Coordinates of C-alpha atoms in Angstrom, one line a residue:
M1 CA -146.0 88.3 123.5
S2 CA -149.6 86.9 123.5
T3 CA -150.4 83.8 125.2
I4 CA -153.3 81.7 126.6
K5 CA -153.2 80.4 129.8
A6 CA -155.5 77.3 131.3
I7 CA -154.4 76.8 135.1
N8 CA -155.8 74.3 136.6
L9 CA -159.0 73.9 134.4
S10 CA -161.8 71.4 135.4
K11 CA -165.1 70.6 133.5
S12 CA -168.0 68.3 134.2
F13 CA -171.4 67.4 133.0
G14 CA -173.4 66.2 136.2
I15 CA -171.7 63.7 137.5
E16 CA -169.5 63.1 134.6
T17 CA -165.8 64.2 134.7
V18 CA -164.7 65.9 131.1
F19 CA -161.4 67.0 131.9
T20 CA -159.7 67.7 135.7
D21 CA -156.8 70.0 136.5
V22 CA -155.5 71.0 132.9
N23 CA -152.5 73.3 132.7
I24 CA -151.5 74.4 129.3
I25 CA -149.6 77.6 127.8
L26 CA -150.2 78.6 124.4
E27 CA -147.6 81.3 122.8
R28 CA -147.7 82.4 119.3
G29 CA -145.8 80.2 117.3
D30 CA -147.0 77.4 119.0
K31 CA -148.8 74.8 116.5
I32 CA -151.0 72.1 119.1
G33 CA -152.9 69.5 117.9
L34 CA -155.4 68.6 120.3
I35 CA -156.1 64.9 119.8
G36 CA -158.3 62.0 121.9
A37 CA -161.2 59.4 121.8
N38 CA -164.4 60.6 120.6
G39 CA -166.2 61.8 123.6
A40 CA -163.1 62.5 125.6
G41 CA -163.7 66.4 125.9
K42 CA -162.1 68.1 123.0
S43 CA -164.3 70.4 121.8
T44 CA -165.6 71.3 125.0
F45 CA -161.7 71.9 126.0
M46 CA -161.4 74.3 123.1
R47 CA -164.7 75.7 123.7
C48 CA -164.1 76.7 127.6
L49 CA -160.4 78.4 126.3
L50 CA -162.7 80.9 124.1
G51 CA -165.1 81.5 126.9
L52 CA -167.5 80.0 125.1
E53 CA -168.2 76.9 127.6
E54 CA -168.1 77.9 131.2
N55 CA -165.5 75.8 133.5
D56 CA -166.4 74.3 136.6
G57 CA -162.5 75.0 138.3
G58 CA -159.6 77.1 137.4
R59 CA -159.3 80.0 135.1
V60 CA -158.4 80.8 131.8
V61 CA -155.8 83.4 131.0
L62 CA -155.0 85.8 128.1
T63 CA -153.0 88.6 127.3
P64 CA -155.2 91.2 126.7
N65 CA -156.1 92.4 123.4
T66 CA -155.9 89.0 122.0
S67 CA -157.1 87.8 119.1
I68 CA -158.4 84.6 118.1
S69 CA -160.2 83.0 115.3
Y70 CA -162.4 79.9 116.1
V71 CA -163.9 77.4 113.2
E72 CA -165.9 75.0 115.1
Q73 CA -167.7 71.6 112.9
D74 CA -170.6 73.0 112.1
M75 CA -171.8 76.5 112.2
V76 CA -175.2 78.3 110.9
F77 CA -174.6 81.2 108.4
G78 CA -177.3 84.1 107.7
D79 CA -178.4 85.2 104.5
Q80 CA -174.6 87.3 103.8
T81 CA -173.2 86.3 100.7
F82 CA -170.0 85.0 100.5
Y83 CA -167.7 88.5 100.0
E84 CA -169.8 90.2 102.6
L85 CA -169.6 87.3 105.7
L86 CA -165.6 87.4 104.8
R87 CA -165.4 91.3 104.7
S88 CA -167.0 90.8 108.4
A89 CA -163.7 89.4 109.7
W90 CA -162.3 92.8 109.1
S91 CA -165.1 95.2 110.6
D92 CA -162.9 97.0 112.8
I93 CA -160.2 97.9 110.0
I94 CA -163.4 98.6 107.7
A95 CA -164.8 100.8 110.4
L96 CA -161.6 102.8 110.7
Q97 CA -161.2 103.2 106.6
A98 CA -164.8 105.0 107.2
E99 CA -163.4 107.2 110.3
L100 CA -160.1 108.3 108.1
S101 CA -162.4 109.4 104.9
A102 CA -164.6 111.5 107.4
L103 CA -161.5 112.9 108.8
E104 CA -160.1 113.3 105.2
Q105 CA -163.2 115.3 104.7
A106 CA -163.1 117.3 108.2
I107 CA -159.3 118.5 107.4
A108 CA -160.3 119.6 104.3
V109 CA -163.0 122.0 105.2
E110 CA -161.6 123.0 108.5
K111 CA -160.5 126.8 108.4
N112 CA -159.3 127.3 112.5
A113 CA -155.8 126.4 112.6
A114 CA -155.6 124.5 115.9
Q115 CA -159.0 122.4 115.3
R116 CA -157.2 121.6 112.1
E117 CA -154.0 120.3 114.3
K118 CA -155.9 118.1 116.6
L119 CA -157.7 116.8 113.2
M120 CA -154.5 116.0 112.0
S121 CA -153.1 114.3 115.3
G122 CA -156.2 112.3 115.2
Y123 CA -155.9 111.1 111.3
G124 CA -152.2 110.5 112.1
Q125 CA -153.1 108.0 115.2
A126 CA -156.1 106.5 113.0
R127 CA -154.2 105.9 110.3
E128 CA -151.2 104.0 112.1
R129 CA -154.0 101.7 113.4
F130 CA -155.3 101.2 110.4
E131 CA -151.8 100.2 108.9
R132 CA -151.1 98.2 111.7
G133 CA -154.0 96.0 111.5
G134 CA -153.6 95.2 107.7
G135 CA -155.8 97.9 106.1
Y136 CA -154.1 98.3 102.6
E137 CA -153.9 94.7 102.5
Y138 CA -157.2 93.0 103.9
E139 CA -158.8 92.6 100.0
N140 CA -155.6 91.0 99.0
L141 CA -155.5 88.7 101.9
I142 CA -159.6 87.7 101.6
R143 CA -158.5 87.2 97.5
R144 CA -155.6 85.0 98.5
V145 CA -157.3 83.2 101.0
A146 CA -160.6 82.4 99.4
I147 CA -158.6 81.4 96.0
G148 CA -156.6 79.0 97.5
L149 CA -160.0 77.6 99.4
G150 CA -160.9 76.8 95.8
F151 CA -163.4 79.7 95.7
E152 CA -163.9 81.8 92.2
E153 CA -164.5 85.5 91.6
T154 CA -167.7 84.5 90.2
D155 CA -168.9 82.9 93.9
W156 CA -167.9 86.7 95.8
D157 CA -171.4 87.6 95.5
R158 CA -173.6 84.0 95.7
P159 CA -175.9 83.8 98.8
L160 CA -174.2 81.4 101.4
S161 CA -177.2 79.4 101.3
S162 CA -176.7 78.3 98.1
F163 CA -173.2 76.5 99.1
S164 CA -172.8 73.0 99.6
G165 CA -172.0 71.8 103.3
G166 CA -168.0 70.9 102.1
Q167 CA -167.8 74.8 100.6
K168 CA -169.8 76.0 103.9
T169 CA -166.6 74.1 105.5
R170 CA -164.1 76.3 103.7
I171 CA -166.0 79.3 103.8
N172 CA -165.9 79.1 107.7
L173 CA -162.2 78.5 107.4
A174 CA -161.6 81.3 104.6
K175 CA -163.2 84.1 107.4
A176 CA -160.7 82.3 110.0
L177 CA -157.6 82.7 108.3
A178 CA -158.4 85.9 106.0
R179 CA -158.1 87.9 109.8
Q180 CA -154.5 86.5 110.2
P181 CA -155.3 86.3 114.1
D182 CA -152.9 86.0 116.9
F183 CA -154.6 82.4 117.6
L184 CA -156.7 79.9 115.0
F185 CA -158.4 77.6 117.2
L186 CA -159.8 74.6 114.7
D187 CA -162.4 71.8 115.1
E188 CA -161.6 69.1 112.4
P189 CA -160.5 71.8 109.5
T190 CA -160.0 69.1 107.3
N191 CA -163.5 67.6 107.2
H192 CA -165.2 67.5 103.8
L193 CA -162.1 69.2 102.4
D194 CA -160.1 67.1 99.2
I195 CA -156.7 66.4 99.3
A196 CA -155.7 69.3 97.4
M197 CA -157.3 71.7 99.5
V198 CA -156.0 69.7 102.6
E199 CA -152.5 70.2 101.2
W200 CA -152.9 74.2 100.5
L201 CA -154.1 74.3 104.3
E202 CA -151.4 72.3 105.4
E203 CA -148.8 75.0 103.4
Y204 CA -150.6 78.3 104.7
L205 CA -150.6 76.7 108.4
A206 CA -147.1 75.7 108.3
A207 CA -145.7 79.1 107.3
Y208 CA -148.7 80.9 109.5
N209 CA -147.0 83.0 112.0
G210 CA -149.3 83.1 114.9
G211 CA -150.7 80.4 117.2
L212 CA -152.4 76.9 116.2
L213 CA -155.0 74.6 118.8
L214 CA -156.1 72.2 116.0
I215 CA -158.6 69.2 117.0
S216 CA -157.9 66.8 114.1
H217 CA -157.6 62.6 113.6
D218 CA -156.2 63.7 110.2
R219 CA -152.7 61.8 111.3
Y220 CA -151.1 63.3 107.8
F221 CA -152.3 66.6 108.7
L222 CA -151.0 66.6 112.2
D223 CA -147.7 65.4 110.5
K224 CA -147.3 68.3 108.1
V225 CA -148.5 71.0 110.4
A226 CA -148.1 70.3 114.6
T227 CA -145.5 71.2 116.7
G228 CA -146.7 69.5 119.6
I229 CA -149.7 67.4 120.6
A230 CA -151.7 67.4 123.6
E231 CA -153.6 64.1 124.0
L232 CA -157.0 64.4 126.6
E233 CA -157.1 60.7 127.7
N234 CA -158.9 59.8 131.2
H235 CA -159.8 63.1 132.0
R236 CA -156.2 64.5 132.2
L237 CA -154.1 66.4 129.3
H238 CA -151.0 65.1 128.2
L239 CA -148.3 67.0 126.5
Y240 CA -145.5 66.3 123.8
R241 CA -143.1 67.6 121.8
G242 CA -143.3 67.3 118.0
N243 CA -145.7 65.8 115.4
Y244 CA -148.2 63.0 115.5
T245 CA -144.7 60.4 114.4
R246 CA -142.8 61.6 117.3
Y247 CA -145.9 61.7 119.8
L248 CA -146.3 58.1 118.7
R249 CA -143.0 57.1 119.9
Q250 CA -143.3 59.5 123.0
K251 CA -146.3 57.4 124.1
T252 CA -145.0 54.5 123.9
E253 CA -141.9 55.0 126.4
R254 CA -144.2 57.1 128.8
V255 CA -146.8 54.5 128.7
A256 CA -143.7 51.8 129.4
A257 CA -142.0 53.9 132.1
Q258 CA -145.3 54.2 134.1
T259 CA -145.8 50.3 133.5
A260 CA -142.4 49.8 135.1
A261 CA -142.8 52.1 137.6
Y262 CA -146.5 50.8 138.6
E263 CA -145.1 47.1 138.9
K264 CA -141.9 47.5 140.9
Q265 CA -144.5 49.9 143.3
Q266 CA -147.0 47.1 143.5
E267 CA -144.3 44.3 144.2
Y268 CA -142.6 46.8 147.1
I269 CA -146.3 47.1 148.5
R270 CA -147.0 43.4 148.4
E271 CA -143.9 42.8 149.9
T272 CA -144.6 45.3 152.6
E273 CA -147.9 44.1 153.3
E274 CA -146.2 40.8 153.6
Y275 CA -143.7 41.8 156.5
I276 CA -146.3 43.6 158.1
D277 CA -148.9 41.1 158.0
R278 CA -145.9 38.6 159.8
Y279 CA -144.4 40.7 162.4
R280 CA -147.6 43.1 163.6
A281 CA -147.5 41.2 167.1
G282 CA -144.2 39.8 167.3
I283 CA -141.1 41.2 168.5
K284 CA -140.7 43.6 165.2
S285 CA -143.9 45.2 165.5
K286 CA -142.6 48.7 165.9
Q287 CA -140.6 47.9 162.6
A288 CA -144.1 46.6 161.3
R289 CA -145.8 50.1 162.7
G290 CA -142.9 52.2 160.8
R291 CA -143.4 50.2 157.5
Q292 CA -147.2 50.6 157.3
S293 CA -146.9 54.6 158.0
Q294 CA -144.9 54.4 155.1
L295 CA -146.7 52.9 152.9
N296 CA -149.4 55.0 154.0
R297 CA -147.6 58.0 153.4
L298 CA -146.6 56.4 149.8
E299 CA -147.7 58.3 147.0
R300 CA -149.7 55.8 144.4
I301 CA -148.5 55.5 141.2
A302 CA -151.7 54.9 138.7
A303 CA -152.3 52.0 136.7
P304 CA -151.8 52.6 132.8
V305 CA -155.0 52.5 131.6
H306 CA -155.4 50.8 128.4
R307 CA -158.4 52.5 126.5
Q308 CA -161.1 49.9 124.5
T309 CA -160.7 50.1 120.6
M310 CA -163.3 49.1 118.2
S311 CA -162.7 45.4 116.7
V312 CA -163.4 45.4 113.2
T313 CA -163.3 42.0 111.1
L314 CA -164.5 42.1 107.4
K315 CA -165.3 38.7 106.2
A316 CA -166.3 38.0 102.4
G317 CA -169.1 35.6 102.5
A318 CA -169.1 33.8 99.0
T319 CA -165.7 33.5 98.1
E320 CA -166.1 32.2 94.7
Y321 CA -167.6 34.8 92.7
A322 CA -166.9 36.1 89.0
E323 CA -163.7 37.1 88.0
R324 CA -165.3 40.5 86.8
V325 CA -166.9 42.0 89.3
A326 CA -168.1 45.3 87.9
E327 CA -168.1 46.6 84.8
M328 CA -169.2 50.0 83.5
E329 CA -169.7 51.1 79.7
K330 CA -169.3 54.7 78.9
I331 CA -171.9 55.8 81.4
S332 CA -173.1 58.7 81.7
A333 CA -174.7 61.0 84.7
A334 CA -176.7 64.2 85.4
Y335 CA -178.4 66.0 87.6
G336 CA -180.7 68.1 85.6
D337 CA -179.2 69.9 82.9
K338 CA -175.8 69.6 85.0
A339 CA -173.4 66.8 83.4
V340 CA -171.2 65.1 86.0
F341 CA -169.0 62.8 83.6
S342 CA -169.7 61.3 80.4
N343 CA -168.5 57.8 78.6
L344 CA -166.8 56.8 81.8
S345 CA -165.8 52.9 81.4
L346 CA -164.7 51.2 84.4
L347 CA -163.8 47.1 84.8
L348 CA -162.7 46.2 88.3
R349 CA -161.6 42.3 88.9
R350 CA -161.9 40.0 91.8
G351 CA -159.4 40.6 94.7
E352 CA -158.4 44.0 93.6
R353 CA -158.8 47.2 96.0
V354 CA -159.1 50.1 94.1
A355 CA -159.2 54.0 95.7
L356 CA -161.3 56.3 93.9
V357 CA -160.1 60.1 94.5
G358 CA -160.6 63.6 92.8
P359 CA -161.8 67.1 93.8
N360 CA -164.8 67.7 95.7
G361 CA -167.7 67.9 93.2
A362 CA -166.2 65.6 90.4
G363 CA -168.9 62.6 91.1
K364 CA -167.0 60.1 92.9
T365 CA -170.0 59.8 95.3
T366 CA -172.2 60.0 92.3
L367 CA -170.5 57.1 90.5
L368 CA -170.9 54.6 94.0
K369 CA -174.5 55.3 93.9
L370 CA -174.6 54.2 90.2
I371 CA -173.1 51.0 90.8
T372 CA -175.3 50.4 93.9
G373 CA -178.1 51.0 91.8
A374 CA -179.1 53.9 94.4
L375 CA -179.0 56.3 90.7
S376 CA -179.4 55.1 87.2
P377 CA -176.9 56.6 84.3
R378 CA -178.1 58.7 81.8
S379 CA -176.3 56.7 79.6
G380 CA -174.3 53.3 78.9
R381 CA -174.6 50.2 80.8
I382 CA -173.6 49.0 84.8
K383 CA -173.2 45.5 85.2
L384 CA -172.1 43.1 88.5
G385 CA -170.7 39.7 88.2
N386 CA -172.2 36.4 88.8
R387 CA -172.4 36.1 93.0
V388 CA -170.8 39.4 93.4
Q389 CA -172.7 40.2 97.0
L390 CA -172.3 44.2 97.3
G391 CA -171.9 45.8 100.7
Y392 CA -172.4 50.1 100.6
F393 CA -170.8 52.3 103.3
A394 CA -172.9 55.4 102.4
Q395 CA -170.9 58.8 103.4
E396 CA -174.1 60.5 104.8
H397 CA -175.2 57.1 106.6
E398 CA -178.3 56.7 104.7
T399 CA -178.3 53.0 105.2
L400 CA -179.5 53.7 108.9
S401 CA -183.1 54.4 110.5
G402 CA -182.9 57.3 112.0
S403 CA -185.9 56.6 114.0
R404 CA -184.8 53.6 115.4
R405 CA -183.1 52.5 118.5
V406 CA -179.9 51.3 118.0
L407 CA -180.1 48.0 119.1
D408 CA -182.9 47.8 116.9
E409 CA -181.4 48.6 113.9
I410 CA -179.3 45.2 114.4
T411 CA -181.9 42.9 115.9
H412 CA -184.2 43.6 112.9
E413 CA -182.2 43.9 110.1
F414 CA -180.2 40.6 111.1
M415 CA -182.9 38.3 112.8
L416 CA -180.9 38.1 115.8
A417 CA -181.2 37.7 119.7
E418 CA -180.5 41.1 122.0
E419 CA -178.3 39.3 123.9
Q420 CA -175.8 38.2 120.4
A421 CA -176.5 41.8 119.3
R422 CA -175.5 43.5 122.3
T423 CA -171.9 41.7 122.2
L424 CA -171.5 42.7 118.6
L425 CA -172.5 46.3 119.2
G426 CA -170.1 45.9 122.3
S427 CA -167.2 45.3 120.0
F428 CA -168.0 48.8 117.8
L429 CA -168.0 50.2 121.7
F430 CA -171.8 50.4 122.1
I431 CA -171.9 50.1 125.8
G432 CA -174.4 49.8 128.7
D433 CA -177.4 52.3 127.6
D434 CA -175.7 53.3 124.4
V435 CA -177.6 50.7 122.5
F436 CA -180.8 52.3 123.8
K437 CA -180.3 55.6 121.9
T438 CA -182.0 56.1 119.0
V439 CA -180.0 56.8 115.4
D440 CA -181.2 60.4 115.3
C441 CA -178.8 61.2 118.4
L442 CA -175.9 59.6 117.4
S443 CA -172.6 61.2 116.8
G444 CA -171.1 61.5 113.7
G445 CA -168.6 59.0 114.8
E446 CA -171.1 56.7 116.2
K447 CA -173.4 56.5 113.1
A448 CA -170.2 55.8 111.1
R449 CA -169.3 52.8 113.9
L450 CA -172.7 51.7 113.5
A451 CA -172.9 51.4 110.4
L452 CA -169.5 49.5 109.6
L453 CA -171.0 46.8 112.1
K454 CA -173.9 47.1 109.6
L455 CA -171.1 46.4 106.6
V456 CA -169.5 43.5 108.6
M457 CA -172.8 42.0 109.5
T458 CA -173.6 41.8 104.9
G459 CA -170.8 39.2 104.4
A460 CA -170.3 40.9 101.3
N461 CA -167.4 40.3 98.6
F462 CA -167.7 43.6 97.3
L463 CA -167.3 46.3 99.5
I464 CA -168.6 50.0 98.3
L465 CA -166.8 52.6 100.5
D466 CA -167.1 56.4 100.4
E467 CA -165.2 58.1 103.0
P468 CA -165.2 55.3 105.6
T469 CA -163.2 57.2 108.3
N470 CA -164.8 60.2 108.6
H471 CA -165.7 61.4 112.1
L472 CA -164.2 58.6 113.6
D473 CA -161.0 58.9 116.0
I474 CA -157.4 57.8 115.4
P475 CA -157.6 54.6 117.3
S476 CA -160.9 53.7 115.4
R477 CA -159.2 54.7 112.0
E478 CA -156.9 52.2 112.4
A479 CA -159.3 49.2 113.4
V480 CA -160.8 49.8 110.0
E481 CA -157.4 49.9 108.5
E482 CA -156.1 47.3 109.8
A483 CA -159.7 45.3 109.0
I484 CA -159.6 46.4 105.3
M485 CA -156.0 45.3 104.9
G486 CA -157.2 41.7 106.1
Y487 CA -160.0 41.7 104.0
A488 CA -160.4 39.0 101.1
G489 CA -162.9 40.3 98.8
T490 CA -162.7 43.6 96.2
F491 CA -163.3 46.8 97.3
L492 CA -163.7 50.4 95.8
A493 CA -163.2 53.1 98.3
V494 CA -163.7 57.0 98.0
S495 CA -161.7 58.3 101.0
H496 CA -159.5 62.1 101.5
D497 CA -157.8 60.3 104.2
R498 CA -153.8 59.5 103.2
Y499 CA -153.2 57.2 105.8
L500 CA -156.0 54.9 104.5
L501 CA -155.3 55.3 100.9
D502 CA -151.4 54.2 101.6

């Protein structure tokens, strides 16, 4: 059986430890969800297992001839067409196919019996490898995966440069899934996928008979697919059996047990130290020295570490505003000659909490931009009610200024003193020198947190939210959900996050 073993694996960047003494065994059939806070080192750990990143200690051992496909978050494509890229995953099988064809021709013209027998033997071996590798099925597998991920035959010959970001994510997935390797390593595979595509991927991976290591913050996805959860926390890897929901119960129990054991040991240490101090020089000094020796040998239980989480409170500034918050009457939108939608009407009333869903490309973000005034409708009318104050969270974070420092993004826009701005930034996990980074240098999760802070600062009573939990880790997603649940205003949210929608 194919296996991947990490033995005492460690990795640091300079003086900063990413993870240390990690041990894990992955076997075919395991489906492990790798979770942890943004910046915990999940992608680095995955790349160390793949040999794409050099580890500082320990080793990775693979069973010989183990095949692995890797889907990373951002991938640069060449000048190939969509179909050429998918076929490249089967390059060894295609080479075998060419070898079989050449052998057939050679056998047909060979007159020498001994040489012909030798060619026939080689042909039999090559054909066995071809069949075992899925040579008669790969065209159908390519087609099934591509159609399952929403592509049509008209996409086959399109150059990769012509696809959108979300489509490129699906293309990368299609290439990895088409080959059906021993192991799939997937880094945030549901980013940019709509709900229908995510559900298709869930079914595919649940039925997949290979091994799976999956980085994801999508809790529904982890519940559907994972048979185990590996959490990278405080530089250590903790393994749990079962899906995400079962992990939550097990972690709560583990932390409670660790807390109880730690507190019990601390009480023992305190009582022992008091005894030693009391009898250090008295008649019981020998017993005191014995207890000191016991204390010195005692293996200390680490105190449970409670990770700081984002603190979000959404307050609606003006609570008295029009009953009819936003009205759209028979609006149409188009990009050039391409119609996005037409004759669309919608009324949002005060206090309503509306989720806008639909497949990628249906026009959800376009509709939001029409309401905010960033785009103008081709026809129809859009009206916001009196005293409606709009706040917009943009999926691509267009509300952020790339060249500014994080601190300046808050102080300049909201006229705050530096100390006040740093306190607010700290509640959104921008600690220490993080506030001096430029916006361009921030990760996707950091940009999302900064954009959320700016949204909080507006005090808007009508929120337009375009994928507000994208790129956020699970604790930050939960903080956003709690904030939205406690928000007294009106909101319209586009999301593929099913926990958030619930």
